[in-house]
PDB file of C-alpha atoms in Angstrom:
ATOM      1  CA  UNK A   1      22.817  20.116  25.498  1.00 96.00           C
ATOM      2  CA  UNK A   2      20.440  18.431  24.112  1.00 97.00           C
ATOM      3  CA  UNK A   3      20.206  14.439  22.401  1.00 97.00           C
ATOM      4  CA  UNK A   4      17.776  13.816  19.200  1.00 98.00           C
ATOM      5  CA  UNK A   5      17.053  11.359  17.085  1.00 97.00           C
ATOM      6  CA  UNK A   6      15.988  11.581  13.415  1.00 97.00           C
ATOM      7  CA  UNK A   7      13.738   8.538  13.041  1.00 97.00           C
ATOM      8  CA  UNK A   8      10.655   9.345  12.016  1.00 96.00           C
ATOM      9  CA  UNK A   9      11.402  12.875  11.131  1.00 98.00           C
ATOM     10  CA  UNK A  10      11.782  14.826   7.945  1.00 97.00           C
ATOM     11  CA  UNK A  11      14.859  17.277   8.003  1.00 98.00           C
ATOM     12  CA  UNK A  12      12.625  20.018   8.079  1.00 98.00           C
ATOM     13  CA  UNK A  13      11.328  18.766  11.271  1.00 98.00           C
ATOM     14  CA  UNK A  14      14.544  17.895  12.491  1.00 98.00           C
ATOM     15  CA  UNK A  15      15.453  21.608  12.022  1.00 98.00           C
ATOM     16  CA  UNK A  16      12.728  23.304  13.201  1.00 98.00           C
ATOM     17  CA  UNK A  17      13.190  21.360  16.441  1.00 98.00           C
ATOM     18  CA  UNK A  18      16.484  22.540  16.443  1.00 98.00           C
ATOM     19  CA  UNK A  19      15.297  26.034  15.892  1.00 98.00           C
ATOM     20  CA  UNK A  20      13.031  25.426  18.779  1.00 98.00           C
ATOM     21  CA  UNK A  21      15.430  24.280  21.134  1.00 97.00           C
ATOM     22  CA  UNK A  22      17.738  27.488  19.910  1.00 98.00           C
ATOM     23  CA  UNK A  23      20.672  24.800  19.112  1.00 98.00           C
ATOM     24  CA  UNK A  24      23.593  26.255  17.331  1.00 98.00           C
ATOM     25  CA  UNK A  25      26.014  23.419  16.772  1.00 98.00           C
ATOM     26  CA  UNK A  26      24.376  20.038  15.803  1.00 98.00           C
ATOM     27  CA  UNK A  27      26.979  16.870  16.388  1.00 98.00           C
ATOM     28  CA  UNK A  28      26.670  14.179  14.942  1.00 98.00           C
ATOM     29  CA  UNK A  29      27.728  11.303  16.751  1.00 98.00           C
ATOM     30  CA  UNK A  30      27.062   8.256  13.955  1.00 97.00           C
ATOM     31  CA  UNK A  31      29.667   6.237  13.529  1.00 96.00           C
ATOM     32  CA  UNK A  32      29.075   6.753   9.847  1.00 96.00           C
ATOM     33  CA  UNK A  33      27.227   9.332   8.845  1.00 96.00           C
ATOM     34  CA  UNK A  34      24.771   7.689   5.951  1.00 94.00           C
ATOM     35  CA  UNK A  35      21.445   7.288   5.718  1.00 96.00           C
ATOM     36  CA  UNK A  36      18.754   5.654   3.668  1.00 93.00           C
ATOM     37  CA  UNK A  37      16.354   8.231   4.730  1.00 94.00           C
ATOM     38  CA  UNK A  38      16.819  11.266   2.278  1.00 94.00           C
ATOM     39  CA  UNK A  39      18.591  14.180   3.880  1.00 96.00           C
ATOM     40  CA  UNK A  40      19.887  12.541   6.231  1.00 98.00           C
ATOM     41  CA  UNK A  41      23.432  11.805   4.970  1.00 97.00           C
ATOM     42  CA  UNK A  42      26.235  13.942   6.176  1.00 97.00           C
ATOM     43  CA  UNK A  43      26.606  16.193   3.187  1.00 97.00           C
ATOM     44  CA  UNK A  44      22.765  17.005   2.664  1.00 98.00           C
ATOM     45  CA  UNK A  45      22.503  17.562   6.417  1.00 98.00           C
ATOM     46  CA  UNK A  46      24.986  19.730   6.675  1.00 98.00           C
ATOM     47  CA  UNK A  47      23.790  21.617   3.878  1.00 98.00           C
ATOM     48  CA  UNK A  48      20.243  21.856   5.288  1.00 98.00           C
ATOM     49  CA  UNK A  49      21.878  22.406   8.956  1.00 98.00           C
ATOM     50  CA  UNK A  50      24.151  25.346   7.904  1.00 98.00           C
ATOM     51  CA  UNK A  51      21.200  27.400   5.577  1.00 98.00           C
ATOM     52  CA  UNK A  52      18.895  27.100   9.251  1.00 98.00           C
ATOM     53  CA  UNK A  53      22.777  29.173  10.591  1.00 98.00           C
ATOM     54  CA  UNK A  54      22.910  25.736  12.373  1.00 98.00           C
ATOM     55  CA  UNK A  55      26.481  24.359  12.253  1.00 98.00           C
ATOM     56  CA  UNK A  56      27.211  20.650  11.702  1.00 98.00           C
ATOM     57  CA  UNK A  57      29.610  18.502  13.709  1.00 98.00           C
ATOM     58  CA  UNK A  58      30.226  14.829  12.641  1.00 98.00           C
ATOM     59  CA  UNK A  59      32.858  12.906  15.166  1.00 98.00           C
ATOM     60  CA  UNK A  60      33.223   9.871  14.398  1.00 97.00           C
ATOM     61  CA  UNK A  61      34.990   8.689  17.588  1.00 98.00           C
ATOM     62  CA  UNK A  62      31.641   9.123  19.138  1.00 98.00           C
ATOM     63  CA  UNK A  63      29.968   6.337  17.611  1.00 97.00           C
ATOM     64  CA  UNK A  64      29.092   3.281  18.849  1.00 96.00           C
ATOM     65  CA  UNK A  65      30.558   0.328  16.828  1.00 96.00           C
ATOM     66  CA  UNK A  66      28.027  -1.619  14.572  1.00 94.00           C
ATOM     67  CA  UNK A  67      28.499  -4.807  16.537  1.00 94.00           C
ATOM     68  CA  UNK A  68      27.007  -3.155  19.568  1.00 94.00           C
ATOM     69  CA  UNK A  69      24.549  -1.689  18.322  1.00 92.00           C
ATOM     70  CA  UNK A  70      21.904  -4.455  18.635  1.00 90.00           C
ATOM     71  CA  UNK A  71      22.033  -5.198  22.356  1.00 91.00           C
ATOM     72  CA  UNK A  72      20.608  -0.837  23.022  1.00 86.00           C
ATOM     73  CA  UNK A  73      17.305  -1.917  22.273  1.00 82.00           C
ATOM     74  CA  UNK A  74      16.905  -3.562  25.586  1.00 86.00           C
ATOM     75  CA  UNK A  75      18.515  -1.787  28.628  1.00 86.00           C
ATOM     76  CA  UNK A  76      17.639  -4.253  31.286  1.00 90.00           C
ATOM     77  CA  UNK A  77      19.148  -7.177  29.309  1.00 93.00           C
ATOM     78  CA  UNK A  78      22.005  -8.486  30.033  1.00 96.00           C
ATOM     79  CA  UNK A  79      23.126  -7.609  26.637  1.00 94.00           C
ATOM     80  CA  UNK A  80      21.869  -4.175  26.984  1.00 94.00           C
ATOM     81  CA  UNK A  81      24.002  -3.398  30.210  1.00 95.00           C
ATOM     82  CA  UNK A  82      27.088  -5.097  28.322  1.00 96.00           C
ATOM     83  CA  UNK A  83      26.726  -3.240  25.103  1.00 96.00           C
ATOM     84  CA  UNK A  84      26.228   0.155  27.320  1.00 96.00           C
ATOM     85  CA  UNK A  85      29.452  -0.682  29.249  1.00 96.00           C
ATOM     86  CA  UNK A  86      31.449  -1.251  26.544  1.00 96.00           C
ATOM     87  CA  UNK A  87      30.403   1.784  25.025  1.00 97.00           C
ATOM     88  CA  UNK A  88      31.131   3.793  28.076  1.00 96.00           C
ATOM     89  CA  UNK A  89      34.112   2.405  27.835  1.00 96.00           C
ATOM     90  CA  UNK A  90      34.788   3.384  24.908  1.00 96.00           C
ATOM     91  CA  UNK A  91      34.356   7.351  25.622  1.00 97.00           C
ATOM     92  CA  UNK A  92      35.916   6.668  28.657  1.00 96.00           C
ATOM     93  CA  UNK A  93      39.467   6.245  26.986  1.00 95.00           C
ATOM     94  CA  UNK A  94      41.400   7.327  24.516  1.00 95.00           C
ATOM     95  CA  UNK A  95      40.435   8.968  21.217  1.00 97.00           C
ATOM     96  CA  UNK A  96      37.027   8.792  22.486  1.00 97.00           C
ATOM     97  CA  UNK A  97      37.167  10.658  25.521  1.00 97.00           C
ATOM     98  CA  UNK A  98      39.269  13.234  23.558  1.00 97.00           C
ATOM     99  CA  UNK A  99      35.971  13.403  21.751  1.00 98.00           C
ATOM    100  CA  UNK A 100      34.196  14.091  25.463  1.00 97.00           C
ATOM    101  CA  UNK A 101      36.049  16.722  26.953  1.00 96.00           C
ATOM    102  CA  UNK A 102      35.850  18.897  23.170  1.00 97.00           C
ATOM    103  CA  UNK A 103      32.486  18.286  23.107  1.00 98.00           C
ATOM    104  CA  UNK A 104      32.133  19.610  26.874  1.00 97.00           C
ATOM    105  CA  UNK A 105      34.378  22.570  26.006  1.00 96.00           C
ATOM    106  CA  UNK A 106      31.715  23.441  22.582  1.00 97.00           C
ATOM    107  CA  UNK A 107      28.698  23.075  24.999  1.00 97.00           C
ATOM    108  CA  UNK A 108      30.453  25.821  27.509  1.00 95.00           C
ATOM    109  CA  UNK A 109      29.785  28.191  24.472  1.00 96.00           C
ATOM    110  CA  UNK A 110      27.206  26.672  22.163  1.00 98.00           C
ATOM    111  CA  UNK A 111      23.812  25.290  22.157  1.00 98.00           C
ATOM    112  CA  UNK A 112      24.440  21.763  21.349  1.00 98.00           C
ATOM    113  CA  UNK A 113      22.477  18.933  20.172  1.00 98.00           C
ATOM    114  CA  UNK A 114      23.767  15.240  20.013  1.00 98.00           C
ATOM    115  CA  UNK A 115      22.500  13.366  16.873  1.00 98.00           C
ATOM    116  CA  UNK A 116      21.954   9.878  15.913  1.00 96.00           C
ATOM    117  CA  UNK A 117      19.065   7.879  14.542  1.00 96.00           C
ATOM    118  CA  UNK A 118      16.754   6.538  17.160  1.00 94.00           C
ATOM    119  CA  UNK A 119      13.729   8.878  18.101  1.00 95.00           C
ATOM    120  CA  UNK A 120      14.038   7.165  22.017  1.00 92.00           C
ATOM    121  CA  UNK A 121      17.035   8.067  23.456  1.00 90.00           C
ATOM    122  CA  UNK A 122      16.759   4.827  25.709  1.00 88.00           C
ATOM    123  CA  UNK A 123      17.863   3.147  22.675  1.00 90.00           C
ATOM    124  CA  UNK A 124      20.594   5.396  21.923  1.00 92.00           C
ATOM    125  CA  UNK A 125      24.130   6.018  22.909  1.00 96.00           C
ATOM    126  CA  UNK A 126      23.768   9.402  22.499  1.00 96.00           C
ATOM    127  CA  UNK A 127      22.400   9.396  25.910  1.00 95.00           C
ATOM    128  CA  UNK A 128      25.492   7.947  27.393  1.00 96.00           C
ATOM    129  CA  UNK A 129      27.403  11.088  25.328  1.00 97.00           C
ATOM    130  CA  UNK A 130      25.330  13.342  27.233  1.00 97.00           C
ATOM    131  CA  UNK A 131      25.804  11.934  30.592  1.00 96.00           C
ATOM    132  CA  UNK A 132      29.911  12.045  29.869  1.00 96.00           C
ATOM    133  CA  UNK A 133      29.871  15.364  28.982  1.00 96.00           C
ATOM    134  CA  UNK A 134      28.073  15.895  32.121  1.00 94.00           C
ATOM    135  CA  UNK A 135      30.660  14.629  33.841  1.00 91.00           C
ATOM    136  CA  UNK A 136      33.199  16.231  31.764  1.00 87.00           C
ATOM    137  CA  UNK A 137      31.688  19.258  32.656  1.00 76.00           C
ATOM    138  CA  UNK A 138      32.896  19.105  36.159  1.00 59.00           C
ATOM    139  CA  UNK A 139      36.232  18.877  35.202  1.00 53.00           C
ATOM    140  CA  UNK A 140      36.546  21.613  32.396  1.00 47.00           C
TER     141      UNK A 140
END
């Protein structure tokens, strides 16, 4: 499993990076999947995804809410370690760690890449996705 951000990309970049990686299953794990940047909207990504044979996942229960979004671009803060625990919360619990343990079961049999905007997954909750399916892992 793999974590990648779109910023600064073009889809066809984003795909052939996907190609590269040999990723089968992209997920999407935007909150809501829209973009400004052409392409980039669910519907024209999964179009551009699925004629690479790249399948497209959006789950919504894996985004992080727009009110704590902000607070990622600093991880030392005091903010930033706030905003990352309550996201980790988050996938921790219900619905969202529902959303964990299916994603840990499609990585047992796919190659899987985690998708959201920023090109540094430092900034990125995707990165805490990753690490829970990690940990998921164990368990399945």
């Amino acid at each position: 499993m793999i974590g990648i951000g779109y910023e600064g990309l073009s889809v066809d970049q984003l795909v052939a990076r996907l190609q590269v990686e040999r990723v089968d299953v992209l997920v999407d794990v935007r909150l809501t999947p829209l973009s400004r940047k052409p392409g980039f909207s669910k519907r024209a990504l999964s179009e551009a995804l699925s004629a690479a044979g790249i399948r497209y996942v959006h789950d919504r229960r894996l985004g992080n809410p727009k009110d704590n979004r902000a607070a990622y671009a600093d991880a030392a803060s005091d903010a930033g370690k706030t905003a990352r625990s309550r996201y980790r919360e988050l996938i921790d619990t219900g619905d969202g760690a529902d959303a964990v343990r299916e994603l840990a079961a499609l990585a047992q049999e796919h190659a899987v890449a985690v998708l959201c905007f920023e090109a540094d997954g430092a900034h990125c909750h995707r990165e805490q996705v990753i690490a829970a399916v990690a940990d998921a892992s164990v368990l399945v």
